[in-house]
CSV table of C-alpha atoms in Angstrom, one decimal:
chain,number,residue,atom,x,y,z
A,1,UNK,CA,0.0,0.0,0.0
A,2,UNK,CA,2.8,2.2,0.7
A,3,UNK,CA,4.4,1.5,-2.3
A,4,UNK,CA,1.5,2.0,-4.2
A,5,UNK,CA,2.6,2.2,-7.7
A,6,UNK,CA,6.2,2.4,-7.2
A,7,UNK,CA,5.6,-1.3,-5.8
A,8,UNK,CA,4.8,-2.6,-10.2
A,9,UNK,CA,8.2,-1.1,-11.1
A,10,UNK,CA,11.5,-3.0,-11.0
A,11,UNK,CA,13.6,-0.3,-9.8
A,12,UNK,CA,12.3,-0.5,-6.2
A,13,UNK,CA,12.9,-4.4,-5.8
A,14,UNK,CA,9.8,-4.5,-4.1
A,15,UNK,CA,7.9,-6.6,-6.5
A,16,UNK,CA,11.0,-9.0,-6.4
A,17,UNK,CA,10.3,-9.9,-3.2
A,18,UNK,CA,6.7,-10.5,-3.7
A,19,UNK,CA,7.8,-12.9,-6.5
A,20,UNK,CA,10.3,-14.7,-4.0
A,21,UNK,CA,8.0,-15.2,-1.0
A,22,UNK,CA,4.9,-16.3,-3.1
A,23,UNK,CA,7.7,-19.4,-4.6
A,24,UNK,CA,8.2,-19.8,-0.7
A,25,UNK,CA,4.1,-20.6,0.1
A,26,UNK,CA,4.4,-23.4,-3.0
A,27,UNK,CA,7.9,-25.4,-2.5
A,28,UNK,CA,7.7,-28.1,-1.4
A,29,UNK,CA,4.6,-28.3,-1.2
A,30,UNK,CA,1.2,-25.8,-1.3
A,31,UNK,CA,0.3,-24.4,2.4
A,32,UNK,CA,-3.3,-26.2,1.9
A,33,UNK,CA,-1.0,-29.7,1.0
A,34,UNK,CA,1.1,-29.0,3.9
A,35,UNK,CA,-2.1,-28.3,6.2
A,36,UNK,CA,-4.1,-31.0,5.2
A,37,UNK,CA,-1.4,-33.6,5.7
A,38,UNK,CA,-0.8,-32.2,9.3
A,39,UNK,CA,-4.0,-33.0,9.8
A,40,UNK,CA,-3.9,-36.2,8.6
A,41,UNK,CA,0.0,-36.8,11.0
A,42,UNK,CA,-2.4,-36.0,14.1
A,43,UNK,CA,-4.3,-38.3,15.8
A,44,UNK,CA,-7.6,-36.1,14.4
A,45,UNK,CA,-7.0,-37.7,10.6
B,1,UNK,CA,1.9,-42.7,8.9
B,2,UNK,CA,3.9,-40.4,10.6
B,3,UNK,CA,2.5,-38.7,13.6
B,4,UNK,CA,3.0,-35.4,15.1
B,5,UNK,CA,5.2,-35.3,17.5
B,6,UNK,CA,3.8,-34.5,21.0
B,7,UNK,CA,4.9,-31.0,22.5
B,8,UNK,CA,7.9,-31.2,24.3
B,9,UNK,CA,7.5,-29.9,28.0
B,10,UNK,CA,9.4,-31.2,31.1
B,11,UNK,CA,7.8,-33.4,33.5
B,12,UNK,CA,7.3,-30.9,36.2
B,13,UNK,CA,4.9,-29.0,33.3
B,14,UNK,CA,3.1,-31.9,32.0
B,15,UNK,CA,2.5,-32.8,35.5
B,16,UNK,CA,0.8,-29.2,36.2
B,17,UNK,CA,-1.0,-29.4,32.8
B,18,UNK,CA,-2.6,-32.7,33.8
B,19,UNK,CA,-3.9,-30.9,36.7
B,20,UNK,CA,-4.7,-27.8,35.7
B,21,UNK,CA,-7.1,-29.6,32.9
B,22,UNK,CA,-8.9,-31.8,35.8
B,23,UNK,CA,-9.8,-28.8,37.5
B,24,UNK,CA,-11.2,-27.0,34.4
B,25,UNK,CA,-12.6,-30.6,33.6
B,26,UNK,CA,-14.3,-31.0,36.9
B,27,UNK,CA,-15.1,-27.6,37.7
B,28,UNK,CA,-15.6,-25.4,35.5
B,29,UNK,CA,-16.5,-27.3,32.2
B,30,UNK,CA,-19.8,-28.4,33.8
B,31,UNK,CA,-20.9,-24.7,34.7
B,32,UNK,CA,-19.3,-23.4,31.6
B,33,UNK,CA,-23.0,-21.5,30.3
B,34,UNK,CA,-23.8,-20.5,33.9
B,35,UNK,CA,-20.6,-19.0,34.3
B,36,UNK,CA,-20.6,-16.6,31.0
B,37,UNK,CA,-24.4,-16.2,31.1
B,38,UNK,CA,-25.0,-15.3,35.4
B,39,UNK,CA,-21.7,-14.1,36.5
B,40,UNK,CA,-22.7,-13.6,39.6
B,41,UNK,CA,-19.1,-12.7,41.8
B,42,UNK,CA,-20.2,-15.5,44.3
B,43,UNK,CA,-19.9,-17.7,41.8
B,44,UNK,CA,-17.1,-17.1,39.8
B,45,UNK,CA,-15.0,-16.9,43.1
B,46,UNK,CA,-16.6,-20.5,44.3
B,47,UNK,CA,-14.9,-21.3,40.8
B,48,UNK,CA,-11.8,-20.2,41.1
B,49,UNK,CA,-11.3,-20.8,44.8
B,50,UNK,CA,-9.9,-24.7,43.9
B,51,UNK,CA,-7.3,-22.8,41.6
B,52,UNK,CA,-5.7,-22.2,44.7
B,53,UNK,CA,-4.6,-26.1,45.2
B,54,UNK,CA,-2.4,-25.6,42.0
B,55,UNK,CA,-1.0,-22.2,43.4
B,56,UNK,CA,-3.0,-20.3,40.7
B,57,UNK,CA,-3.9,-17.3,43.8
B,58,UNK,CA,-0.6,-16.4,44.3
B,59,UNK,CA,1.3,-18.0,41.1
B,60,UNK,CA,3.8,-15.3,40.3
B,61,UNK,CA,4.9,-14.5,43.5
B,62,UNK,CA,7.7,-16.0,44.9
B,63,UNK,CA,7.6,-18.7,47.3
B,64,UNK,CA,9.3,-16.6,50.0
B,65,UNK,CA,7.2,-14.1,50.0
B,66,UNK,CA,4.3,-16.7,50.5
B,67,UNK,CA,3.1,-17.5,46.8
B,68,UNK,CA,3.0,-20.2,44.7
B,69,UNK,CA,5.9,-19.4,42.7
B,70,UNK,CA,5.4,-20.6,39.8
B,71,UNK,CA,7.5,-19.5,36.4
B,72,UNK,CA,6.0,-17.7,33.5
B,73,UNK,CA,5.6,-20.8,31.8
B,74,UNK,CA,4.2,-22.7,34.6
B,75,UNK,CA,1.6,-19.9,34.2
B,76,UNK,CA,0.8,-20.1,30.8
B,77,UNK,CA,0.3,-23.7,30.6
B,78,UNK,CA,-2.2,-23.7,33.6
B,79,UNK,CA,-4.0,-20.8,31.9
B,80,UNK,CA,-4.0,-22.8,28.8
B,81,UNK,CA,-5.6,-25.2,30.1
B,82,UNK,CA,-8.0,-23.7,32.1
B,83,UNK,CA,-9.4,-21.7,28.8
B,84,UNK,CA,-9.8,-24.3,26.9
B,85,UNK,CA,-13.2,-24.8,29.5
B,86,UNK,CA,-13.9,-21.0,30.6
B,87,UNK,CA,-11.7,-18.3,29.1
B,88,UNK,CA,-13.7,-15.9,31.2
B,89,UNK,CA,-12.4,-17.4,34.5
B,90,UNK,CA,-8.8,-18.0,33.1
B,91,UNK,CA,-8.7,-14.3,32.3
B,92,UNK,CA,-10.2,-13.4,36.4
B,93,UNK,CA,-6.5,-15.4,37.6
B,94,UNK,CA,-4.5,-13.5,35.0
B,95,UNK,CA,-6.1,-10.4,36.4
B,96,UNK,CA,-5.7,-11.7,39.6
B,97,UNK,CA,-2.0,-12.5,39.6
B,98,UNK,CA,-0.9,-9.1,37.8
B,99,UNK,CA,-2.5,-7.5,40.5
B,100,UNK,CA,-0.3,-9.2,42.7
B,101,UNK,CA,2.6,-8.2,40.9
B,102,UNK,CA,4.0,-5.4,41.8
B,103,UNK,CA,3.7,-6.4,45.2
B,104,UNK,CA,5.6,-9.5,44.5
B,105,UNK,CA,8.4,-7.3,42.4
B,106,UNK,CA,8.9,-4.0,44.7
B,107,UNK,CA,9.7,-2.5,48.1
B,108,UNK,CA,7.2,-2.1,50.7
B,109,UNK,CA,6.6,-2.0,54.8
B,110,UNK,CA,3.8,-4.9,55.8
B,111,UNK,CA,2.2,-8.2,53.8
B,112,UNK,CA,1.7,-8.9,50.4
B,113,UNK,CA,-2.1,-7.8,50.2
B,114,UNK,CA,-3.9,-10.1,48.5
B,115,UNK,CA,-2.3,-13.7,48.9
B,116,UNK,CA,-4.4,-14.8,51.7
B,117,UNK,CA,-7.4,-17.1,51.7
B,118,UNK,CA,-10.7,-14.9,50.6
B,119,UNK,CA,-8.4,-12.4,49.0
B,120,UNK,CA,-9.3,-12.7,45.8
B,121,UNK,CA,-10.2,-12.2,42.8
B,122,UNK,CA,-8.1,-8.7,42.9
B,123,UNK,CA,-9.0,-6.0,40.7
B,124,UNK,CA,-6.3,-4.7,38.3
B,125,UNK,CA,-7.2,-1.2,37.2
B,126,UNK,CA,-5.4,-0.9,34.0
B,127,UNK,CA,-5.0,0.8,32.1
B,128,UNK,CA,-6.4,3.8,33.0
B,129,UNK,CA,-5.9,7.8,34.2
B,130,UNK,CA,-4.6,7.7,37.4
B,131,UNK,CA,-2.6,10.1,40.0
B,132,UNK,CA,-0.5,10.0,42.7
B,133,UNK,CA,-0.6,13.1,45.1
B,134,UNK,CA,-0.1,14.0,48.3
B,135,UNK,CA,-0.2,10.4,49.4
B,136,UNK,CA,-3.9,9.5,47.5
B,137,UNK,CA,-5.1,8.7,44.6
B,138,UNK,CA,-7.9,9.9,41.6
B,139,UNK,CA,-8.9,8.7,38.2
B,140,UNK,CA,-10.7,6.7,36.0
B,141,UNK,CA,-10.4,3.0,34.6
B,142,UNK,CA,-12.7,2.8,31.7
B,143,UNK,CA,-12.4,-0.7,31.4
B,144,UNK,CA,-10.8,-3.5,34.6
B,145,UNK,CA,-11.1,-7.1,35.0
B,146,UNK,CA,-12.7,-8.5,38.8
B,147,UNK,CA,-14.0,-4.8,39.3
B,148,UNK,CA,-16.7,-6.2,40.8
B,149,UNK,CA,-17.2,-7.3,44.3
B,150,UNK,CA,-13.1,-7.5,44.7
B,151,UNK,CA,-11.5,-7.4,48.1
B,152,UNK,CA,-8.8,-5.0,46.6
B,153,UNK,CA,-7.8,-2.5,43.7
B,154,UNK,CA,-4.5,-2.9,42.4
B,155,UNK,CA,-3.6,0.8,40.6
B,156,UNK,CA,-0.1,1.5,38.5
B,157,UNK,CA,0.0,5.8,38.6
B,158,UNK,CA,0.1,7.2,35.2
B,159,UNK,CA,2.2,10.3,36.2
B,160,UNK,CA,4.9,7.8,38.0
B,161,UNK,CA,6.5,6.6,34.9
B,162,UNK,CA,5.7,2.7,36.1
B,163,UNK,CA,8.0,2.7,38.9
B,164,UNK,CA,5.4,2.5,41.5
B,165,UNK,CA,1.8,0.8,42.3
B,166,UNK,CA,-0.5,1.2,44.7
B,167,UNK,CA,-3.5,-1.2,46.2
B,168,UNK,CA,-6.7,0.1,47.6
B,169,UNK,CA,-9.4,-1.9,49.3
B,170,UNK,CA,-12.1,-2.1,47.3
B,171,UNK,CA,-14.8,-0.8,50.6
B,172,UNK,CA,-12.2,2.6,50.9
B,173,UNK,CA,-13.6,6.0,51.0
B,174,UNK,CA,-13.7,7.8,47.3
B,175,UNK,CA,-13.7,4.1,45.3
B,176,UNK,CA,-17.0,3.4,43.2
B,177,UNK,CA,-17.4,0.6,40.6
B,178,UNK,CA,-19.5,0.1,37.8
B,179,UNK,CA,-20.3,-3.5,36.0
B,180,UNK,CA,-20.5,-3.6,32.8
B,181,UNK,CA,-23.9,-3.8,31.9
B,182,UNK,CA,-23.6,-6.0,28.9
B,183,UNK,CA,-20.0,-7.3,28.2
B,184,UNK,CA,-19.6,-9.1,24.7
B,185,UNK,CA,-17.3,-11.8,26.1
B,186,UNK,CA,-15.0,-13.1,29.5
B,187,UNK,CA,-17.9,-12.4,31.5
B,188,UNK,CA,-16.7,-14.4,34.1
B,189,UNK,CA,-13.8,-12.2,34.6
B,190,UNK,CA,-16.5,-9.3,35.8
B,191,UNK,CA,-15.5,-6.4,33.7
B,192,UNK,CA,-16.4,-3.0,35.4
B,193,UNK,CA,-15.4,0.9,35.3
B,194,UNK,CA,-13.9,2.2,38.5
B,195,UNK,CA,-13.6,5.9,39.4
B,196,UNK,CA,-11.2,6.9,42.6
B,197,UNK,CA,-11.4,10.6,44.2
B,198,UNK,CA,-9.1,11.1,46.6
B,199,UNK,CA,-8.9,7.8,47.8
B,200,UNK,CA,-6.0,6.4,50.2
B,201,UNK,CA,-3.7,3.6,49.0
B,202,UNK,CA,-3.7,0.6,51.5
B,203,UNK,CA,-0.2,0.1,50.4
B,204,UNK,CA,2.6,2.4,48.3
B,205,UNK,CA,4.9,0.3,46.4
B,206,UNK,CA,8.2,1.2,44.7
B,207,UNK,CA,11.4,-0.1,42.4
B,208,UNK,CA,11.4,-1.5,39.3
B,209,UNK,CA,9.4,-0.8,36.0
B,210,UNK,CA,6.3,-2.6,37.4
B,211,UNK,CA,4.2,-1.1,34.6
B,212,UNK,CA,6.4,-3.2,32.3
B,213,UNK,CA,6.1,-6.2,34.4
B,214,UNK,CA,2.0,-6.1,34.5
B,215,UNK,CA,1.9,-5.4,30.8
B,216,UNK,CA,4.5,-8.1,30.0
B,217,UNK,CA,2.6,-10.9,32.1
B,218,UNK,CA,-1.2,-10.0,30.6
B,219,UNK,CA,0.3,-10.2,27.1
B,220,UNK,CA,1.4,-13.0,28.3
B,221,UNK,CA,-1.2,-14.2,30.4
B,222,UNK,CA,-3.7,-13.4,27.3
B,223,UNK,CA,-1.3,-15.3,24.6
B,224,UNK,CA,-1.7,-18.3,26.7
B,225,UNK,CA,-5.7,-18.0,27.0
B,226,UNK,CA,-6.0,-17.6,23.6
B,227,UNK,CA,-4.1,-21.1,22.9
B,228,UNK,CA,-6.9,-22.4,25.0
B,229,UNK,CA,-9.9,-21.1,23.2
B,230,UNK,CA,-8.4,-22.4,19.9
B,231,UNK,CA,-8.1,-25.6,21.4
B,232,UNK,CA,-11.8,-25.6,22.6
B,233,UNK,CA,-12.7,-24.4,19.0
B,234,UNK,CA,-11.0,-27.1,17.4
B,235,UNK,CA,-12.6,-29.9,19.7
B,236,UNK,CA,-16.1,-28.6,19.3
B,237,UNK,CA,-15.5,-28.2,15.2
B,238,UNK,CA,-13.7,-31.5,15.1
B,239,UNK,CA,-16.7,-33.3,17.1
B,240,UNK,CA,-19.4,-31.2,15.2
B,241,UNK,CA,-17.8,-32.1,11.7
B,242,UNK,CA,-17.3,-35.6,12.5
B,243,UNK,CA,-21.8,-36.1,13.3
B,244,UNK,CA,-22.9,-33.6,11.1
B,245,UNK,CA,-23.5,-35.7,7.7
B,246,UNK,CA,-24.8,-33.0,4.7
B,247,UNK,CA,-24.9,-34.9,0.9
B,248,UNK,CA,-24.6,-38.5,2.3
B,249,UNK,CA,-21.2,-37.7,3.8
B,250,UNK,CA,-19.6,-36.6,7.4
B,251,UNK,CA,-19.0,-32.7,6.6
B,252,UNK,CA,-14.9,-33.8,8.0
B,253,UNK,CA,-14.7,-35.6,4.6
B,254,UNK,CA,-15.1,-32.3,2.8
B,255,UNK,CA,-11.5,-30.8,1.9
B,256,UNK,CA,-12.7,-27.0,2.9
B,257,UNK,CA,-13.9,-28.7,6.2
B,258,UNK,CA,-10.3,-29.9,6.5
B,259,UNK,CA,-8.3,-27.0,5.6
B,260,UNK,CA,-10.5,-25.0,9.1
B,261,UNK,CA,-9.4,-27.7,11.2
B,262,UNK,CA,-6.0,-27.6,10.4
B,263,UNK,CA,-5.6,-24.3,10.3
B,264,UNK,CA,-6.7,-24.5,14.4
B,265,UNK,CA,-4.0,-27.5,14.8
B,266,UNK,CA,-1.4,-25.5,13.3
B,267,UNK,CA,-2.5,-22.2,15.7
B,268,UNK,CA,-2.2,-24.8,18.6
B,269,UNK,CA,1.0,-26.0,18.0
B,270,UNK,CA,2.4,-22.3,16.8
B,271,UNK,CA,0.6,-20.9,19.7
B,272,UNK,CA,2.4,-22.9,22.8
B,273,UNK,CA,5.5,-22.1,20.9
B,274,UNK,CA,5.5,-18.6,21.0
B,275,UNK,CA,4.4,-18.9,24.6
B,276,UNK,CA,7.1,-20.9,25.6
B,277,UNK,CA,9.6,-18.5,23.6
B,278,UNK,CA,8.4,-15.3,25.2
B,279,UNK,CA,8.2,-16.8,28.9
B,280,UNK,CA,12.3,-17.6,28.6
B,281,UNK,CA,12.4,-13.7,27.6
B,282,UNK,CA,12.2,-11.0,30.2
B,283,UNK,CA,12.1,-8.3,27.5
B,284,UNK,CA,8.3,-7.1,26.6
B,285,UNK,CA,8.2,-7.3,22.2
B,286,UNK,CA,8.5,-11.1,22.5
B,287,UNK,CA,4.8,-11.3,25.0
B,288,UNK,CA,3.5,-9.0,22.8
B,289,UNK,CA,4.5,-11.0,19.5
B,290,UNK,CA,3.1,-13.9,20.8
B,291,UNK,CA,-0.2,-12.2,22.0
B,292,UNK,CA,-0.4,-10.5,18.8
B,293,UNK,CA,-0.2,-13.7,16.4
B,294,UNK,CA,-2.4,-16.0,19.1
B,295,UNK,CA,-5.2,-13.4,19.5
B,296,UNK,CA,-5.5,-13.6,16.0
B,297,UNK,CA,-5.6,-17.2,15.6
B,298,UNK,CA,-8.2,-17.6,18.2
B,299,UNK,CA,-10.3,-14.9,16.4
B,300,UNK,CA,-9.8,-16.7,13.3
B,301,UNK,CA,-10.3,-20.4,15.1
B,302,UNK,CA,-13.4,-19.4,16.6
B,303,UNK,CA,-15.2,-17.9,13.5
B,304,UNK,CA,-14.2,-20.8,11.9
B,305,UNK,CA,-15.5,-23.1,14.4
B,306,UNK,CA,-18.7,-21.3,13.6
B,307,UNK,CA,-19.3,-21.8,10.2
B,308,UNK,CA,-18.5,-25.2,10.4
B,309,UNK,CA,-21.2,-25.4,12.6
B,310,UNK,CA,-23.3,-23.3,10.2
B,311,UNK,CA,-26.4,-22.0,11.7
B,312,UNK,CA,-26.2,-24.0,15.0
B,313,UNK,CA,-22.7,-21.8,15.4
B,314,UNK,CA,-24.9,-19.1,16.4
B,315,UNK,CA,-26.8,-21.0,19.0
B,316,UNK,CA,-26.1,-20.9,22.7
B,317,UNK,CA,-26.8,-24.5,22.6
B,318,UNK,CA,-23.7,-25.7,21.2
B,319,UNK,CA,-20.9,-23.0,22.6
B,320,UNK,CA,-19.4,-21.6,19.7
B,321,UNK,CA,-20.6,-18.4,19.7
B,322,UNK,CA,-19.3,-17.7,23.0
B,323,UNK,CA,-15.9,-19.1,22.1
B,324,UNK,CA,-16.4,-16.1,19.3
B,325,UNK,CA,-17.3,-13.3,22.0
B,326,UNK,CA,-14.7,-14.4,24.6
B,327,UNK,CA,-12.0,-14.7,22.0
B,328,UNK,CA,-12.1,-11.0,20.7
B,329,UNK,CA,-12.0,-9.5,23.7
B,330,UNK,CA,-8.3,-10.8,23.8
B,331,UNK,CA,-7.3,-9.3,20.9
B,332,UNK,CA,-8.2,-5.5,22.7
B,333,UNK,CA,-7.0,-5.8,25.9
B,334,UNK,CA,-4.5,-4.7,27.4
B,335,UNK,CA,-4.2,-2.9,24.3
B,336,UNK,CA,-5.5,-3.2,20.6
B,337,UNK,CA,-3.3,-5.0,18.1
B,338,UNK,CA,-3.3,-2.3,16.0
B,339,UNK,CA,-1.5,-0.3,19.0
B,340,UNK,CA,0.5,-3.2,19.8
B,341,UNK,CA,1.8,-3.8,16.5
B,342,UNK,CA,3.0,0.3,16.3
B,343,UNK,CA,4.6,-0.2,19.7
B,344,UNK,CA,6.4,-3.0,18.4
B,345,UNK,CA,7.9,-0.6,15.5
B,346,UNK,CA,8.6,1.8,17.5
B,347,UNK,CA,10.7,-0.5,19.3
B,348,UNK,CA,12.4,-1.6,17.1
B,349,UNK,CA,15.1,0.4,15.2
B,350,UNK,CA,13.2,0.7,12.4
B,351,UNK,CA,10.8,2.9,14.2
């Protein structure tokens, strides 16, 4: 937000890091994957 | 199939969980709806007087001084346990203790008031506007935990920087108390307003930052209790999900259904962690973080646990929707996140 526009452009490298973390939430597996299988490891599976 | 590994706690913990969750098991779990719908001060103190046998009157003060001594951890996992049956009462010890506090921490001529039998629970005004002068104190307290019916009044001065309390008896000249008419949640924990003109202090304590200290152990306190009530969500949604059948299936075998109740695992497991982090830290960001991320989750557990039960959530019947009510109230006391969170930067050297 307080980027606002700036935030699109490369020359800020905040849209860089937006690209990196999003990778983060899918390797090595999706967050919902991930979730549903620690559900599945407790004794609530 | 691999299975989560159980939380890690030394013996002398598990032992005080295990009895911290027969009392909330035993005593307060079957007057649960009595206790957030009439909470009348006789019985919330008939609740909370067996807290007492696990040293939950006096917990943070130190053995030589007459308490239970317990650590901050030791704390948080009996309050843990405790709200995962009645916040509301959890949150009337919290109060309790931190009004015990400074007492426990500073310098003073006579007892410790407070950590005798029918002492309790004690009233912690704060925040609020209060002065010191000429040996008395005035002000307001919008908003205090136990203000009603308390044997005492716990008050940190505003124009003392922190570095000393004061206790009142509740029965002094120039001290008045209002109930809240019609509190959304923790009603056990008898919220009220308090005004003081003019009234003496029982006891003048000094040293330390004790404003510090009581802020650090109700973030604390609170980031414990809200561990609790996303435990409690998670068993009633779990139970509820696993009878309620809807398109010739249990709802639990639907994936969305899933994802809610492992999102409230997850809280559970992230949410001892940060309380077990911030108790082995006497510095205040790390009670705050962990109140800040677990106030959330319990907010988010508890609406959750509520539309899994769809309409029934919103039924006294079934407890949800009082898991919902007790759960904000966490998340604005004894600040709002949103003031916590631009503390915290502030803090920091960013800020």
């Amino acid at each position: 937000m307080k980027w606002r526009g700036h935030g699109y452009m490369r020359d800020y490298g905040m849209e860089r890091l937006m690209r990196d973390a999003k990778y983060c939430q899918m390797y090595p597996s999706t967050s919902q994957e991930a979730l549903l299988r620690l559900l599945d490891m407790s004794e609530m599976g | 199939m691999a299975r989560l590994p159980e939380f890690r706690e030394e013996q002398e913990y598990r032992i005080l969980r295990e009895s911290a969750a027969s009392y909330a098991a035993n005593e307060l779990a079957p007057q649960a709806e009595e206790l957030d719908l009439e909470p009348a001060a006789w019985r919330v103190k008939k609740a909370i007087s067996k807290a007492g046998e696990l040293g939950m009157l006096s917990a943070l003060v130190p053995e030589e001084k007459g308490g239970g001594g317990l650590d901050d951890y030791a704390f948080c996992v009996a309050l843990e346990e405790i709200a995962v049956e009645e916040a509301g009462i959890a949150v009337a010890l919290l109060a309790h203790n931190a009004a015990l506090l400074p007492s426990a921490l500073g310098e003073f001529e006579g007892l410790i008031t407070g950590v005798g039998a029918e002492s309790y629970p004690a009233c912690l005004a704060f925040p609020g506007e209060i002065s010191l002068r000429d040996g008395k104190v005035s002000g307001k307290v919008p908003f205090a935990f136990n203000a009603v019916d308390c044997p005492f009044i716990t008050l940190i001065p505003t124009d003392e920087a922190g570095t000393r309390a004061a206790t009142v008896s509740a029965d002094a000249t120039g001290v008045s108390a209002e109930p809240e008419a019609y509190p959304l949640g923790l009603r056990a924990a008898c919220p009220g307003s308090l005004r003081l003109e003019g009234a003496e202090p029982s006891n003048l304590i000094s040293g330390g930052n004790m404003l510090e200290a009581v802020e650090r152990a109700l973030y604390l306190g609170l980031a414990a209790v809200s561990v609790g009530i996303i435990r409690n969500s998670l068993r009633k949604a779990y139970a509820y999900a696993r009878e309620r059948y809807q398109a010739g299936k249990m709802i639990i075998e639907h994936q969305q259904m899933r994802l809610f109740l492992a999102e409230m695992l997850a809280g559970v497991e992230e949410g001892r962690s940060l309380v077990r982090e911030a108790s082995s830290s006497p510095e205040l960001a790390p009670s705050m973080i962990a109140w800040l991320r677990n106030t959330a989750r319990a907010c988010q557990a508890a609406t959750d646990g509520v539309q899994i039960h769809g309409g029934y959530g919103y039924m006294r019947d079934y407890g949800m929707e009082r898991l919902m009510r007790d759960a904000k109230y966490c998340q604005m006391y004894p600040s709002t996140s949103q003031e916590a969170l631009l503390r915290l930067l502030d803090m920091s050297e960013t800020g």
